[in-house]
Short mmCIF file of C-alpha atoms in Angstrom, two decimals:
data_model
loop_
_atom_site.label_atom_id
_atom_site.label_comp_id
_atom_site.label_asym_id
_atom_site.label_seq_id
_atom_site.Cartn_x
_atom_site.Cartn_y
_atom_site.Cartn_z
CA MET A 1 0.00 0.00 0.00
CA GLU A 2 1.41 3.39 -1.00
CA GLN A 3 2.18 5.71 1.91
CA SER A 4 1.07 9.31 2.04
CA LEU A 5 3.59 12.12 2.44
CA MET A 6 2.36 12.70 5.99
CA GLU A 7 2.87 9.04 6.91
CA LYS A 8 6.41 9.13 5.53
CA LEU A 9 7.18 12.33 7.40
CA THR A 10 5.86 10.87 10.67
CA ILE A 11 8.01 7.75 10.36
CA LEU A 12 11.20 9.41 9.11
CA ALA A 13 11.13 12.42 11.44
CA ASP A 14 10.66 10.09 14.41
CA SER A 15 13.54 7.87 13.19
CA ALA A 16 15.86 10.90 13.13
CA LYS A 17 15.31 11.90 16.77
CA TYR A 18 18.29 9.89 18.09
CA ASP A 19 20.78 11.97 16.10
CA VAL A 20 21.73 14.92 18.31
CA ALA A 21 24.48 16.37 16.10
CA CYS A 22 22.17 19.08 14.81
CA THR A 23 23.37 22.68 14.64
CA SER A 24 23.43 25.42 12.08
CA SER A 25 26.19 27.63 13.46
CA GLY A 26 29.26 28.62 11.55
CA ALA A 27 27.92 29.56 8.12
CA SER A 28 26.54 32.86 6.90
CA HIS A 29 25.11 33.83 3.53
CA THR A 30 22.42 36.42 2.97
CA ALA A 31 19.48 36.13 0.60
CA LYS A 32 20.14 37.03 -3.02
CA ALA A 33 17.84 38.16 -5.80
CA GLY A 34 16.05 35.16 -7.26
CA SER A 35 16.95 32.86 -4.34
CA LEU A 36 14.98 31.64 -1.34
CA GLY A 37 16.24 31.69 2.24
CA SER A 38 19.36 32.86 4.05
CA CYS A 39 21.70 31.58 6.74
CA TYR A 40 23.09 33.35 9.81
CA ALA A 41 26.35 32.28 11.43
CA PRO A 42 25.13 32.48 15.07
CA GLY A 43 21.86 30.66 14.38
CA CYS A 44 21.40 27.10 15.61
CA CYS A 45 18.60 24.66 16.19
CA HIS A 46 16.10 25.92 18.78
CA ALA A 47 17.99 29.15 19.39
CA PHE A 48 17.91 32.74 18.15
CA THR A 49 19.79 34.52 15.40
CA ALA A 50 21.37 37.95 15.75
CA ASP A 51 18.22 39.62 14.41
CA GLY A 52 16.02 37.95 17.03
CA ARG A 53 14.39 35.24 14.91
CA CYS A 54 13.89 31.74 16.27
CA VAL A 55 15.70 29.25 14.05
CA SER A 56 14.69 25.64 13.55
CA LEU A 57 15.62 22.85 11.17
CA LEU A 58 13.63 20.14 9.46
CA LYS A 59 15.36 17.09 10.91
CA VAL A 60 14.53 14.02 8.87
CA LEU A 61 15.91 10.86 7.30
CA MET A 62 15.94 10.22 3.57
CA THR A 63 14.98 6.64 4.44
CA ASN A 64 14.98 4.33 7.44
CA CYS A 65 15.36 1.20 5.29
CA CYS A 66 18.86 0.11 6.25
CA ALA A 67 21.24 -2.48 4.84
CA PHE A 68 23.34 -2.33 8.02
CA ASP A 69 22.59 -4.18 11.26
CA CYS A 70 24.05 -1.98 14.01
CA SER A 71 22.66 -3.48 17.21
CA TYR A 72 22.22 -0.14 19.01
CA CYS A 73 20.23 1.49 16.19
CA VAL A 74 16.45 1.53 15.96
CA ASN A 75 16.72 1.54 12.14
CA ARG A 76 18.84 -1.62 11.85
CA LYS A 77 17.69 -4.09 9.20
CA SER A 78 16.78 -6.80 11.74
CA ASN A 79 14.37 -4.53 13.63
CA ASP A 80 10.66 -4.96 12.95
CA ALA A 81 9.67 -1.32 12.48
CA PRO A 82 7.58 0.70 9.99
CA ARG A 83 9.71 1.66 6.97
CA ALA A 84 9.49 4.60 4.60
CA THR A 85 11.56 6.33 1.93
CA PHE A 86 11.32 9.84 0.51
CA SER A 87 11.97 10.41 -3.14
CA PRO A 88 14.37 13.34 -3.76
CA ARG A 89 11.54 15.40 -5.25
CA GLU A 90 9.22 14.75 -2.28
CA LEU A 91 11.83 15.80 0.26
CA ALA A 92 12.88 18.90 -1.69
CA GLU A 93 9.27 20.08 -2.07
CA LEU A 94 8.54 19.34 1.59
CA THR A 95 11.52 21.46 2.67
CA ILE A 96 10.50 24.39 0.48
CA GLU A 97 6.85 24.28 1.55
CA PHE A 98 7.83 24.18 5.23
CA TYR A 99 10.17 27.12 4.69
CA ARG A 100 7.48 29.16 2.93
CA ARG A 101 5.14 28.57 5.86
CA ASN A 102 7.89 29.81 8.24
CA TYR A 103 8.08 26.42 9.99
CA ILE A 104 11.82 25.97 9.41
CA GLU A 105 15.00 27.87 8.54
CA GLY A 106 17.00 24.97 7.15
CA LEU A 107 17.38 21.24 6.64
CA PHE A 108 19.19 18.55 8.62
CA LEU A 109 19.36 15.57 6.28
CA SER A 110 20.53 12.14 7.33
CA SER A 111 19.70 8.67 6.12
CA ALA A 112 19.90 4.98 6.80
CA VAL A 113 21.93 3.00 4.26
CA LEU A 114 19.63 2.13 1.39
CA VAL A 115 21.27 -0.57 -0.82
CA ASN A 116 24.81 0.80 -0.18
CA PRO A 117 26.49 4.08 0.90
CA ASP A 118 27.02 5.41 -2.63
CA TYR A 119 23.43 4.75 -3.73
CA THR A 120 22.13 6.52 -0.61
CA THR A 121 24.47 9.49 -1.10
CA GLU A 122 23.41 9.85 -4.74
CA ARG A 123 19.78 10.20 -3.61
CA MET A 124 20.79 12.80 -1.03
CA LEU A 125 22.77 14.66 -3.71
CA LYS A 126 19.79 14.70 -6.02
CA THR A 127 17.68 16.21 -3.22
CA LEU A 128 20.22 18.94 -2.51
CA ARG A 129 20.66 19.74 -6.21
CA LEU A 130 16.90 20.23 -6.50
CA LEU A 131 16.94 22.56 -3.50
CA ARG A 132 19.98 24.59 -4.55
CA ASN A 133 19.60 24.68 -8.33
CA GLU A 134 15.90 24.31 -9.12
CA TYR A 135 14.31 25.93 -6.06
CA HIS A 136 17.29 28.28 -5.46
CA PHE A 137 17.21 27.56 -1.73
CA GLY A 138 19.89 29.59 0.03
CA GLY A 139 19.09 28.43 3.57
CA TYR A 140 21.19 26.27 5.85
CA ILE A 141 21.69 22.57 5.01
CA HIS A 142 23.44 20.07 7.25
CA ALA A 143 24.08 16.73 5.52
CA LYS A 144 25.21 13.47 7.08
CA ALA A 145 27.98 11.72 5.17
CA ILE A 146 27.42 7.96 5.09
CA PRO A 147 30.50 5.95 6.21
CA GLY A 148 31.92 4.19 3.15
CA THR A 149 30.83 6.82 0.62
CA SER A 150 33.23 7.28 -2.29
CA PRO A 151 35.46 10.41 -2.17
CA GLU A 152 33.95 11.80 -5.41
CA LEU A 153 30.39 11.79 -4.03
CA LEU A 154 31.53 13.18 -0.70
CA GLU A 155 33.18 16.10 -2.47
CA GLN A 156 29.96 16.88 -4.35
CA LEU A 157 28.01 16.73 -1.09
CA GLY A 158 30.38 19.24 0.52
CA PHE A 159 29.78 21.84 -2.20
CA LEU A 160 26.00 21.62 -1.72
CA ALA A 161 25.78 21.52 2.11
CA ASP A 162 26.81 24.10 4.70
CA ARG A 163 27.97 21.50 7.20
CA LEU A 164 28.92 17.83 6.90
CA SER A 165 29.13 15.29 9.67
CA VAL A 166 30.29 11.69 9.93
CA ASN A 167 29.14 9.95 13.10
CA VAL A 168 31.81 8.03 15.01
CA GLU A 169 28.96 6.42 17.01
CA LEU A 170 31.13 4.11 19.15
CA PRO A 171 34.40 5.24 20.77
CA SER A 172 36.57 2.22 19.93
CA GLU A 173 37.29 -0.16 17.08
CA ASN A 174 36.50 -3.17 19.27
CA SER A 175 33.02 -1.83 20.03
CA LEU A 176 32.42 -1.13 16.35
CA LYS A 177 33.33 -4.71 15.46
CA LEU A 178 31.03 -6.05 18.18
CA LEU A 179 27.99 -3.79 17.78
CA ALA A 180 28.30 -2.40 14.23
CA PRO A 181 29.97 -5.10 12.11
CA ASP A 182 29.06 -3.34 8.84
CA LYS A 183 31.10 -0.27 9.80
CA GLY A 184 34.81 0.06 10.34
CA ARG A 185 37.23 2.60 11.73
CA HIS A 186 38.62 3.36 8.26
CA SER A 187 35.18 3.94 6.71
CA ILE A 188 34.47 6.59 9.38
CA PHE A 189 37.78 8.43 9.68
CA ARG A 190 38.65 8.45 5.95
CA PRO A 191 35.76 10.81 5.06
CA MET A 192 36.56 12.93 8.14
CA LYS A 193 40.10 13.34 6.91
CA GLN A 194 38.88 14.17 3.39
CA ILE A 195 36.44 16.81 4.66
CA ALA A 196 39.18 18.44 6.77
CA ALA A 197 41.67 18.45 3.87
CA GLU A 198 39.20 19.76 1.27
CA GLY A 199 37.92 22.40 3.68
CA ALA A 200 41.46 23.70 4.27
CA ALA A 201 42.22 23.70 0.52
CA ASN A 202 38.96 25.50 -0.20
CA ARG A 203 39.72 28.24 2.33
CA GLU A 204 43.05 28.85 0.61
CA GLU A 205 41.31 28.98 -2.77
CA LEU A 206 38.80 31.52 -1.46
CA THR A 207 41.64 33.87 -0.51
CA LEU A 208 42.64 33.92 -4.18
CA TYR A 209 39.22 33.69 -5.82
CA ARG A 210 36.44 35.30 -3.81
CA LYS A 211 33.69 33.77 -5.96
CA ALA A 212 34.99 30.21 -5.78
CA PRO A 213 32.35 27.71 -4.56
CA LYS A 214 32.50 27.04 -0.83
CA PHE A 215 33.10 23.55 0.54
CA ALA A 216 31.14 22.91 3.77
CA PRO A 217 31.70 26.48 5.08
CA ALA A 218 30.33 25.56 8.54
CA GLY A 219 32.88 22.75 8.88
CA GLN A 220 32.17 19.26 10.16
CA SER A 221 30.92 17.65 13.37
CA THR A 222 30.41 14.15 14.73
CA GLN A 223 28.49 12.24 17.38
CA MET A 224 29.39 9.53 19.89
CA ILE A 225 26.99 7.29 21.78
CA VAL A 226 27.72 7.19 25.51
CA GLY A 227 26.88 4.12 27.54
CA ALA A 228 26.27 1.49 24.85
CA SER A 229 29.84 0.17 25.14
CA PRO A 230 32.31 -0.12 28.07
CA GLU A 231 34.75 2.68 27.21
CA THR A 232 35.66 5.05 30.04
CA ASP A 233 35.13 8.82 30.09
CA TYR A 234 38.91 9.23 29.77
CA HIS A 235 38.94 7.14 26.58
CA ILE A 236 36.10 9.19 25.07
CA LEU A 237 37.72 12.50 26.05
CA LYS A 238 41.09 11.51 24.57
CA LEU A 239 39.37 10.51 21.33
CA THR A 240 37.52 13.82 21.30
CA GLU A 241 40.74 15.80 21.78
CA GLY A 242 42.42 13.84 18.99
CA MET A 243 39.58 14.50 16.55
CA TYR A 244 39.58 18.23 17.31
CA GLN A 245 43.31 18.39 16.63
CA LYS A 246 43.46 16.07 13.62
CA TYR A 247 40.22 16.83 11.76
CA SER A 248 39.50 20.43 12.86
CA LEU A 249 35.98 19.52 14.01
CA LYS A 250 33.58 22.29 14.97
CA ARG A 251 31.75 20.16 17.53
CA VAL A 252 31.66 16.70 19.01
CA PHE A 253 28.19 15.73 20.22
CA TYR A 254 27.48 13.12 22.86
CA SER A 255 24.29 11.08 23.03
CA ALA A 256 23.35 9.11 26.15
CA TYR A 257 22.41 5.62 24.98
CA ILE A 258 18.68 4.90 25.16
CA PRO A 259 18.00 1.12 25.14
CA VAL A 260 15.91 0.36 22.07
CA THR A 261 16.45 -3.37 21.76
CA GLU A 262 17.04 -6.42 23.91
CA ASP A 263 20.56 -7.68 23.23
CA THR A 264 23.08 -9.37 25.51
CA ARG A 265 25.81 -7.12 24.07
CA LEU A 266 23.95 -3.98 25.17
CA PRO A 267 22.65 -2.57 28.49
CA ALA A 268 19.31 -4.00 29.65
CA LEU A 269 16.10 -2.36 28.47
CA ASP A 270 15.37 -0.96 31.94
CA THR A 271 18.77 0.81 32.10
CA LYS A 272 18.43 4.57 32.52
CA PRO A 273 20.21 6.75 29.93
CA PRO A 274 23.48 8.06 31.46
CA LEU A 275 22.42 11.70 31.31
CA LEU A 276 24.81 12.87 34.04
CA ARG A 277 27.72 11.26 32.20
CA GLU A 278 26.65 12.94 28.95
CA HIS A 279 26.40 16.25 30.81
CA ARG A 280 29.94 15.89 32.22
CA LEU A 281 31.31 15.09 28.75
CA TYR A 282 29.80 18.28 27.36
CA GLN A 283 31.32 20.26 30.25
CA ALA A 284 34.74 18.70 29.64
CA ASP A 285 34.37 19.30 25.90
CA TRP A 286 33.79 22.98 26.69
CA LEU A 287 37.02 23.01 28.72
CA LEU A 288 38.93 21.58 25.75
CA ARG A 289 37.57 24.14 23.32
CA PHE A 290 37.40 27.35 25.36
CA TYR A 291 39.39 26.96 28.59
CA GLN A 292 42.73 25.72 27.19
CA PHE A 293 42.58 22.43 29.12
CA LYS A 294 44.13 19.19 27.88
CA ALA A 295 42.32 15.86 28.22
CA ASP A 296 45.08 14.53 30.51
CA GLU A 297 44.49 17.41 32.92
CA ILE A 298 40.78 16.66 33.25
CA LEU A 299 41.07 12.86 33.58
CA ASP A 300 43.99 10.42 33.60
CA GLU A 301 44.86 6.74 33.80
CA HIS A 302 44.24 6.68 37.55
CA ASN A 303 40.94 8.63 37.40
CA GLN A 304 39.19 7.55 34.22
CA ASN A 305 35.63 8.65 35.02
CA PHE A 306 34.12 11.99 35.98
CA ASN A 307 33.27 13.01 39.51
CA PRO A 308 29.45 12.83 39.73
CA TYR A 309 29.25 15.71 42.24
CA LEU A 310 31.71 18.27 40.84
CA ASP A 311 31.91 19.61 37.33
CA PRO A 312 35.30 18.88 35.65
CA LYS A 313 36.70 22.38 36.20
CA CYS A 314 35.86 22.45 39.91
CA ASN A 315 37.18 18.92 40.27
CA TRP A 316 40.51 20.07 38.78
CA ALA A 317 40.59 23.05 41.17
CA VAL A 318 40.04 20.79 44.19
CA GLN A 319 42.81 18.46 43.07
CA HIS A 320 45.18 21.41 42.57
CA TYR A 321 44.12 23.53 45.52
CA GLY A 322 47.76 24.30 46.31
CA LEU A 323 47.95 26.55 43.22
CA PHE A 324 45.40 28.94 44.72
CA PRO A 325 44.58 31.65 45.59
CA VAL A 326 45.66 33.68 42.56
CA ASP A 327 45.74 37.46 42.27
CA VAL A 328 43.35 38.41 39.48
CA ASN A 329 45.35 41.59 38.87
CA LYS A 330 48.55 39.65 38.12
CA ALA A 331 47.66 36.05 37.19
CA PRO A 332 48.26 34.83 33.62
CA PHE A 333 45.18 34.58 31.42
CA GLU A 334 45.47 30.78 31.36
CA MET A 335 45.24 30.67 35.16
CA LEU A 336 42.25 33.02 35.25
CA LEU A 337 40.39 30.52 33.07
CA ARG A 338 40.98 27.82 35.70
CA VAL A 339 39.44 29.69 38.60
CA PRO A 340 35.98 28.31 39.50
CA GLY A 341 33.43 31.03 38.81
CA ILE A 342 35.45 32.73 36.04
CA GLY A 343 34.54 31.93 32.44
CA PRO A 344 36.14 32.95 29.13
CA LYS A 345 34.12 36.19 28.83
CA SER A 346 34.82 37.37 32.37
CA ALA A 347 38.50 36.33 32.06
CA ARG A 348 38.85 38.49 28.94
CA ARG A 349 37.13 41.39 30.68
CA ILE A 350 39.51 41.07 33.64
CA TRP A 351 42.50 40.82 31.28
CA HIS A 352 41.60 44.09 29.52
CA ALA A 353 40.27 46.03 32.53
CA ARG A 354 43.24 45.39 34.82
CA LYS A 355 45.48 47.23 32.36
CA GLN A 356 43.61 50.41 33.24
CA ALA A 357 43.13 50.00 37.00
CA SER A 358 43.47 47.53 39.84
CA LEU A 359 40.30 45.45 40.26
CA GLY A 360 38.32 44.77 43.43
CA LEU A 361 35.33 42.54 44.25
CA ALA A 362 32.77 45.08 43.01
CA GLU A 363 34.42 45.27 39.58
CA LEU A 364 34.70 41.47 39.35
CA LYS A 365 31.02 41.05 40.16
CA ARG A 366 30.06 43.51 37.42
CA MET A 367 32.21 41.52 34.97
CA GLY A 368 30.20 38.37 35.61
CA VAL A 369 32.47 36.53 38.06
CA VAL A 370 30.52 34.09 40.27
CA LEU A 371 31.96 35.15 43.60
CA LYS A 372 30.18 32.38 45.53
CA ARG A 373 32.72 30.01 43.96
CA ALA A 374 35.61 32.29 43.06
CA GLN A 375 36.04 33.88 46.52
CA TYR A 376 37.96 30.87 47.83
CA PHE A 377 40.42 30.89 44.90
CA ILE A 378 41.27 34.55 44.29
CA THR A 379 42.69 37.69 45.81
CA CYS A 380 42.22 41.21 44.48
CA ARG A 381 42.37 44.86 45.58
CA GLY A 382 41.10 45.06 49.13
CA PHE A 383 40.37 41.32 49.35
CA ALA A 384 42.82 38.73 50.63
CA GLY A 385 40.63 35.73 49.85
CA ALA A 386 37.66 34.28 51.72
CA HIS A 387 38.48 32.38 54.89
CA PRO A 388 35.98 29.53 55.24
CA GLY A 389 37.34 28.53 58.65
CA ARG A 390 39.73 25.91 59.86
CA GLY A 391 39.50 22.15 59.80
CA SER A 392 36.85 19.99 58.19
CA ALA A 393 34.12 22.63 58.63
CA GLY A 394 36.08 25.10 56.47
CA ARG A 395 36.78 22.51 53.79
CA GLU A 396 33.11 21.50 53.72
CA ARG A 397 32.10 25.15 53.28
CA ILE A 398 34.26 25.33 50.15
CA THR A 399 32.94 22.07 48.68
CA ASN A 400 29.38 23.19 49.40
CA ALA A 401 30.04 26.22 47.19
CA LEU A 402 31.57 24.07 44.43
CA ILE A 403 29.19 21.11 44.32
CA ASP A 404 27.24 20.92 41.06
CA PRO A 405 23.74 22.40 41.61
CA ASN A 406 22.37 20.39 38.66
CA VAL A 407 22.91 17.14 40.55
CA PHE A 408 20.72 18.14 43.49
CA SER A 409 18.24 20.49 41.83
CA GLY A 410 15.18 18.22 42.00
CA GLY A 411 12.00 19.29 43.74
CA VAL A 412 10.40 17.80 46.83
CA GLU A 413 8.87 14.81 45.06
CA GLN A 414 11.13 14.35 42.05
CA LEU A 415 14.76 13.78 41.18
CA SER A 416 17.08 15.97 39.19
CA MET A 417 17.57 15.02 35.54
CA PHE A 418 21.23 14.42 36.41
CA SER A 419 20.72 12.50 39.66
CA PRO A 420 23.81 10.42 40.52
CA PRO A 421 23.46 6.63 40.87
CA ALA A 422 23.72 6.84 44.68
CA VAL A 423 20.51 8.88 44.84
CA ASP A 424 18.69 6.56 42.44
CA LYS A 425 19.75 3.56 44.55
CA LEU A 426 18.32 5.06 47.75
CA VAL A 427 15.08 5.99 46.02
CA ALA A 428 14.77 2.43 44.71
CA GLN A 429 15.04 1.26 48.34
CA GLY A 430 12.05 3.40 49.30
CA VAL A 431 13.80 6.56 50.56
CA PRO A 432 11.88 9.75 49.59
CA PRO A 433 13.67 11.69 46.79
CA ARG A 434 14.27 14.80 48.89
CA THR A 435 15.74 12.78 51.76
CA ALA A 436 17.89 10.74 49.37
CA GLN A 437 19.31 13.89 47.81
CA LYS A 438 20.07 15.38 51.23
CA LEU A 439 21.82 12.24 52.49
CA VAL A 440 23.95 11.82 49.37
CA ARG A 441 24.82 15.51 49.25
CA GLU A 442 26.03 15.49 52.86
CA GLU A 443 28.14 12.41 52.26
CA ALA A 444 29.54 13.85 49.02
CA VAL A 445 30.52 17.13 50.72
CA GLN A 446 32.38 15.25 53.46
CA CYS A 447 34.24 13.05 50.96
CA LEU A 448 35.17 15.95 48.67
CA ALA A 449 36.37 18.05 51.62
CA LYS A 450 39.03 15.44 52.36
CA ALA A 451 40.59 16.10 48.94
CA LEU A 452 41.32 19.74 49.83
#
């Protein structure tokens, strides 16, 4: 029986929800005469552009009929699920009609592997050619490169899309062999390397020829599934750092594994998604990109998983408490970034303002410094550093200021989204959520205080 366009959209939009690598930042091209749509560099999915407009993307698969059998994927060929496939014309017209109705600002196009990677990519290319050449669509397009696609087709895809991404999915070759036997390390990293090389060559060409076609001007990104395989946080963070350095990625996205199938190789169906672990990885990723941290400073061989109660930056500060306090009027910029409560923006403000005058607490507060945390790690004009008191009580006062509020932010009758396993365990034993959070928090503060 032939499916309607609405039925296809329902199936294929739902199948795309597990892919979190969905942004539209990094590319900018304004509308031109005879074209439709524009793209703003600061705009991203479910956020706002510089002119105040809410930006959203049509996030959909070309097809969910897959020739691969990745055990963690809801679209694997062995799964008994409703299947659908858009024709290139259907998807192009759907995108344009949604744009004209002001539903979307761009397209996020991914696909399962129909027949083989090249056949699937050719259908995606046909869709993008219709959008760019026939409908003159100038809006943002993010295209997923299928692992195993030939270099020639990948190059064509890069000249039609604003951003490309190749999903790593699993953090190690052993996990790929076990859970995704149709994929291999080479089939994933080869296109990443090609995108990075062609992007660099294209940027050089644009310096010579301003009207040269742009190759993936918003760069490339990737996604890793967290919790489907046994790799540690340290392993994932080292891989992330390596990809940023080697392939010039714009972003690495992390997706907490949601059990979708019963398989002895995967976590049980009643396993909760590791949202706190995903949250910590994003925080550590931020430290790599904006705070000048190295992966080996955040985690190491002896501490391979994140502290559930402290964010990675505060955890580093506790472990290196002997380096503090620092004088904000004299400390190097790199050290300012490592003070809890000081972010990149406030560090830059301090760096520029202290050249004009010595800074005190009032000036730091106006610059956005979170003094509740920073007071125990800094000195400044007229302030010699907060004195929490002596002994364990003083150390506990510091850790109380540093402990991650997200972990214990639940209400009276519910848990936080990022509740640590210790809280979940107590709740499972019948302890009320609020009491469980209080007990675990008190114990965590006492344990963390000993590290100071």
